Tab-separated table of C-alpha atoms in Angstrom:
chain	number	residue	atom	x	y	z
A	826	UNK	CA	0.022	0.030	-0.016
A	827	UNK	CA	1.299	3.424	-0.918
A	828	UNK	CA	0.023	6.876	0.011
A	829	UNK	CA	2.014	9.463	-1.974
A	830	UNK	CA	1.698	13.245	-2.257
A	831	UNK	CA	3.498	14.832	-5.176
A	832	UNK	CA	4.534	18.556	-5.545
A	833	UNK	CA	1.342	19.515	-7.351
A	834	UNK	CA	-0.735	18.063	-4.500
A	835	UNK	CA	0.905	20.239	-1.800
A	836	UNK	CA	0.117	23.859	-0.983
A	837	UNK	CA	2.967	26.318	-1.598
A	838	UNK	CA	2.703	27.689	1.970
A	839	UNK	CA	3.979	24.740	3.948
A	840	UNK	CA	3.256	26.476	7.250
A	841	UNK	CA	-0.505	26.408	6.542
A	842	UNK	CA	-0.500	23.069	4.728
A	843	UNK	CA	-2.256	20.425	6.878
A	844	UNK	CA	-0.165	17.839	4.943
A	845	UNK	CA	3.149	19.460	5.943
A	846	UNK	CA	5.969	17.474	7.507
A	847	UNK	CA	4.859	17.903	11.108
A	848	UNK	CA	1.244	16.929	10.503
A	849	UNK	CA	2.280	14.134	8.238
A	850	UNK	CA	4.679	12.603	10.815
A	851	UNK	CA	2.137	13.017	13.575
A	852	UNK	CA	-0.414	11.139	11.509
A	853	UNK	CA	1.755	8.217	10.420
A	854	UNK	CA	4.431	7.761	13.137
A	855	UNK	CA	4.408	4.566	15.242
A	856	UNK	CA	6.811	2.550	17.428
A	857	UNK	CA	9.176	0.564	15.288
A	858	UNK	CA	8.216	2.220	11.990
A	859	UNK	CA	10.897	3.581	9.634
A	860	UNK	CA	11.391	7.180	8.636
A	861	UNK	CA	13.097	8.204	5.350
A	862	UNK	CA	13.990	11.719	4.296
A	863	UNK	CA	15.589	13.375	1.312
A	864	UNK	CA	17.483	16.564	2.169
A	865	UNK	CA	18.483	19.541	0.072
A	866	UNK	CA	21.919	20.432	1.551
A	867	UNK	CA	25.147	19.448	-0.179
A	868	UNK	CA	25.792	16.195	1.773
A	869	UNK	CA	22.184	14.957	1.420
A	870	UNK	CA	22.224	15.683	-2.315
A	871	UNK	CA	25.525	13.837	-2.601
A	872	UNK	CA	24.138	10.783	-0.911
A	873	UNK	CA	21.027	10.848	-3.076
A	874	UNK	CA	23.049	11.177	-6.225
A	875	UNK	CA	25.335	8.294	-5.212
A	876	UNK	CA	22.334	5.977	-5.062
A	877	UNK	CA	21.455	6.633	-8.773
A	878	UNK	CA	22.577	3.069	-9.753
A	879	UNK	CA	19.743	1.726	-7.566
A	880	UNK	CA	16.939	3.761	-9.159
A	881	UNK	CA	14.950	2.699	-12.245
A	882	UNK	CA	15.523	5.857	-14.224
A	883	UNK	CA	19.108	6.601	-13.180
A	884	UNK	CA	18.171	9.842	-11.447
A	885	UNK	CA	19.263	10.462	-7.868
A	886	UNK	CA	17.301	8.739	-5.177
A	887	UNK	CA	14.493	10.418	-3.314
A	888	UNK	CA	16.208	9.502	0.002
A	889	UNK	CA	19.370	10.406	1.825
A	890	UNK	CA	18.703	9.299	5.425
A	891	UNK	CA	16.836	6.548	7.369
A	892	UNK	CA	15.870	6.401	10.998
A	893	UNK	CA	13.675	4.435	13.414
A	894	UNK	CA	10.660	5.665	15.399
A	895	UNK	CA	11.174	4.586	19.004
A	896	UNK	CA	8.335	5.986	21.131
A	897	UNK	CA	6.383	9.065	22.142
A	898	UNK	CA	7.871	10.335	25.422
A	899	UNK	CA	6.355	12.158	28.417
A	900	UNK	CA	7.238	15.461	26.652
A	901	UNK	CA	4.573	14.533	24.040
A	902	UNK	CA	7.216	14.279	21.267
A	903	UNK	CA	8.148	11.347	19.113
A	904	UNK	CA	11.762	10.319	19.514
A	905	UNK	CA	13.818	8.524	16.913
A	906	UNK	CA	16.980	6.421	16.958
A	907	UNK	CA	19.384	7.130	14.167
A	908	UNK	CA	22.994	7.120	13.124
A	909	UNK	CA	23.908	10.466	11.841
A	910	UNK	CA	26.573	13.113	11.210
A	911	UNK	CA	25.073	16.046	13.094
A	912	UNK	CA	27.144	19.094	12.039
A	913	UNK	CA	24.510	21.744	12.711
A	914	UNK	CA	25.663	22.628	16.181
A	915	UNK	CA	28.984	23.686	17.756
A	916	UNK	CA	29.198	20.319	19.428
A	917	UNK	CA	29.501	17.823	16.577
A	918	UNK	CA	27.787	14.485	17.173
A	919	UNK	CA	28.752	11.385	15.147
A	920	UNK	CA	27.062	8.003	15.294
A	921	UNK	CA	23.980	6.488	16.996
A	922	UNK	CA	21.851	9.021	18.759
A	923	UNK	CA	18.317	9.668	19.944
A	924	UNK	CA	16.589	12.805	18.777
A	925	UNK	CA	13.143	14.401	18.660
A	926	UNK	CA	11.638	13.794	15.176
A	927	UNK	CA	10.855	17.564	15.131
A	928	UNK	CA	14.296	18.011	13.499
A	929	UNK	CA	12.607	16.792	10.254
A	930	UNK	CA	9.655	19.193	10.387
A	931	UNK	CA	11.414	21.680	8.110
A	932	UNK	CA	9.966	21.044	4.706
A	933	UNK	CA	12.496	23.316	3.012
A	934	UNK	CA	15.493	21.373	4.416
A	935	UNK	CA	13.704	18.005	3.967
A	936	UNK	CA	11.294	18.177	1.024
A	937	UNK	CA	10.902	14.429	0.823
A	938	UNK	CA	9.638	12.540	3.898
A	939	UNK	CA	8.305	8.996	4.229
A	940	UNK	CA	7.164	6.635	6.949
A	941	UNK	CA	7.228	2.863	6.230
A	942	UNK	CA	5.137	0.347	8.196
A	943	UNK	CA	6.278	-3.313	7.858
A	944	UNK	CA	3.351	-4.498	9.999
A	945	UNK	CA	5.465	-5.610	13.007
A	946	UNK	CA	3.604	-7.282	15.785
A	947	UNK	CA	4.185	-6.164	19.440
A	948	UNK	CA	6.977	-8.690	19.976
A	949	UNK	CA	8.826	-7.580	16.848
A	950	UNK	CA	8.412	-3.844	17.773
A	951	UNK	CA	10.025	-4.612	21.123
A	952	UNK	CA	12.901	-6.488	19.501
A	953	UNK	CA	13.541	-3.577	17.201
A	954	UNK	CA	13.467	-1.076	20.002
A	955	UNK	CA	15.760	-3.127	22.193
A	956	UNK	CA	18.260	-3.454	19.353
A	957	UNK	CA	18.207	0.261	18.810
A	958	UNK	CA	18.699	1.046	22.536
A	959	UNK	CA	21.532	-1.495	22.712
A	960	UNK	CA	23.338	0.445	19.933
A	961	UNK	CA	22.622	3.745	21.641
A	962	UNK	CA	23.978	2.465	24.962
A	963	UNK	CA	27.014	1.083	23.233
A	964	UNK	CA	27.748	4.433	21.592
A	965	UNK	CA	28.100	2.942	18.090
A	966	UNK	CA	29.854	5.363	15.774
A	967	UNK	CA	28.892	6.606	12.340
A	968	UNK	CA	30.998	4.823	9.666
A	969	UNK	CA	31.875	6.936	6.658
A	970	UNK	CA	34.135	4.176	5.449
A	971	UNK	CA	31.248	1.674	5.486
A	972	UNK	CA	29.127	4.206	3.621
A	973	UNK	CA	31.839	4.497	0.975
A	974	UNK	CA	31.919	0.656	0.771
A	975	UNK	CA	28.210	0.545	0.237
A	976	UNK	CA	28.420	3.147	-2.511
A	977	UNK	CA	31.119	1.128	-4.242
A	978	UNK	CA	29.009	-2.001	-4.080
A	979	UNK	CA	26.000	-0.311	-5.733
A	980	UNK	CA	27.830	-0.661	-9.096
A	981	UNK	CA	28.322	-4.456	-8.839
A	982	UNK	CA	25.854	-7.188	-8.112
A	983	UNK	CA	28.708	-9.384	-6.984
A	984	UNK	CA	29.926	-6.841	-4.405
A	985	UNK	CA	26.359	-6.166	-3.227
A	986	UNK	CA	26.104	-9.717	-2.039
A	987	UNK	CA	29.486	-9.780	-0.305
A	988	UNK	CA	30.324	-8.268	3.086
A	989	UNK	CA	31.014	-4.565	2.961
A	990	UNK	CA	34.646	-4.250	1.896
A	991	UNK	CA	35.193	-1.351	4.325
A	992	UNK	CA	33.186	-2.624	7.248
A	993	UNK	CA	34.232	-1.516	10.764
A	994	UNK	CA	33.294	-3.292	13.996
A	995	UNK	CA	31.104	-1.122	16.328
A	996	UNK	CA	30.108	1.303	13.507
A	997	UNK	CA	26.991	1.811	11.435
A	998	UNK	CA	25.642	4.370	9.077
A	999	UNK	CA	21.953	5.271	8.986
A	1000	UNK	CA	20.294	2.591	6.886
A	1001	UNK	CA	22.667	-0.112	8.132
A	1002	UNK	CA	21.469	0.699	11.641
A	1003	UNK	CA	17.856	0.350	10.586
A	1004	UNK	CA	18.622	-3.009	8.928
A	1005	UNK	CA	20.531	-4.139	12.058
A	1006	UNK	CA	17.528	-3.419	14.293
A	1007	UNK	CA	14.999	-5.052	11.888
A	1008	UNK	CA	17.261	-8.118	11.652
A	1009	UNK	CA	16.524	-8.577	15.359
A	1010	UNK	CA	12.841	-8.968	14.376
A	1011	UNK	CA	13.696	-11.416	11.539
A	1012	UNK	CA	13.347	-8.978	8.618
A	1013	UNK	CA	15.881	-8.482	5.840
A	1014	UNK	CA	15.000	-5.665	3.427
A	1015	UNK	CA	16.827	-7.239	0.538
A	1016	UNK	CA	17.351	-10.965	1.120
A	1017	UNK	CA	20.930	-11.961	0.168
A	1018	UNK	CA	22.326	-8.386	0.563
A	1019	UNK	CA	24.321	-7.848	3.805
A	1020	UNK	CA	23.039	-5.219	6.194
A	1021	UNK	CA	26.071	-3.064	5.762
A	1022	UNK	CA	25.385	-2.774	2.057
A	1023	UNK	CA	21.829	-1.518	2.532
A	1024	UNK	CA	21.121	2.035	1.391
A	1025	UNK	CA	18.128	4.247	2.255
A	1026	UNK	CA	16.715	3.648	-1.273
A	1027	UNK	CA	16.870	-0.129	-0.662
A	1028	UNK	CA	14.594	0.116	2.329
A	1029	UNK	CA	11.939	2.035	0.336
A	1030	UNK	CA	12.358	-0.425	-2.560
A	1031	UNK	CA	12.210	-3.521	-0.385
A	1032	UNK	CA	10.172	-6.485	-1.765
A	1033	UNK	CA	9.005	-7.269	1.798
A	1034	UNK	CA	5.314	-6.210	2.026
A	1035	UNK	CA	4.931	-2.875	3.770
A	1036	UNK	CA	2.747	0.249	3.698
A	1037	UNK	CA	4.369	3.417	2.449
A	1038	UNK	CA	3.229	6.964	3.330
A	1039	UNK	CA	5.249	9.775	1.756
A	1040	UNK	CA	5.357	13.434	0.615
A	1041	UNK	CA	7.541	14.022	-2.370
A	1042	UNK	CA	8.484	17.617	-3.214
A	1043	UNK	CA	11.802	16.990	-4.976
A	1044	UNK	CA	11.738	14.278	-7.614
A	1045	UNK	CA	15.493	14.141	-7.863
A	1046	UNK	CA	15.917	15.288	-11.463
A	1047	UNK	CA	18.966	17.510	-11.654
A	1048	UNK	CA	18.768	21.011	-13.148
A	1049	UNK	CA	21.327	20.083	-15.762
A	1050	UNK	CA	19.333	17.027	-16.808
A	1051	UNK	CA	16.111	18.997	-16.896
A	1052	UNK	CA	17.683	21.632	-19.179
A	1053	UNK	CA	19.156	18.953	-21.403
A	1054	UNK	CA	15.764	17.224	-21.754
A	1055	UNK	CA	14.188	20.622	-22.477
A	1056	UNK	CA	16.813	21.432	-25.114
A	1057	UNK	CA	16.351	18.037	-26.853
A	1058	UNK	CA	12.587	18.497	-26.874
A	1059	UNK	CA	12.962	21.985	-28.490
A	1060	UNK	CA	15.452	20.596	-31.033
A	1061	UNK	CA	13.162	17.695	-31.982
A	1062	UNK	CA	10.227	20.156	-32.288
A	1063	UNK	CA	12.245	22.392	-34.538
A	1064	UNK	CA	13.399	19.504	-36.761
A	1065	UNK	CA	9.803	18.353	-37.117
């Protein structure tokens, strides 16, 4: 099941849009569910572009980051477990961390947002949460080298099914963390592909049955490619 809102379906003023990121997350969040986002800053665009070999059309992926919904706390906020490079503050944080999901409310910074529901039962939800909290307690680090290894493997079916060539013990990047936690509940997003070769796009594209809810504001077509398509269309029209 898929519930998708495209750019033409969304009001220009996100602050007054009842389908904005905050309202969307509030509606679809749930313990153990997976969040995906596609950001607009340089690093997020770079990660999206690097996943182009995984997409059907060769454009950059819609997604640059994956995280797990843990629970709604006594402060009334949803908290998520994620492995991230948090460079927005003076104190840089690297690795597994727990944050309020409110950091993804900014539709300008995160134009694409999704929540995936794999239909976990209560026991599986608990297993996913425990696995995430174990990583949090163990202070697992963010692995840039593993991410590079995953990006390398995207270009080779053989490498995709081998262990990550640059794997490090005690380290996980975002989507590898999500796969690690779901493995505790008996779920592999891409059977046969090791967890440390799983990218955010793979989770969205998983053949495992799941419900998808998403808002897509940035389809991932680069400006250069858009201009090239437009130029070819005008040339074809002129030749006709």
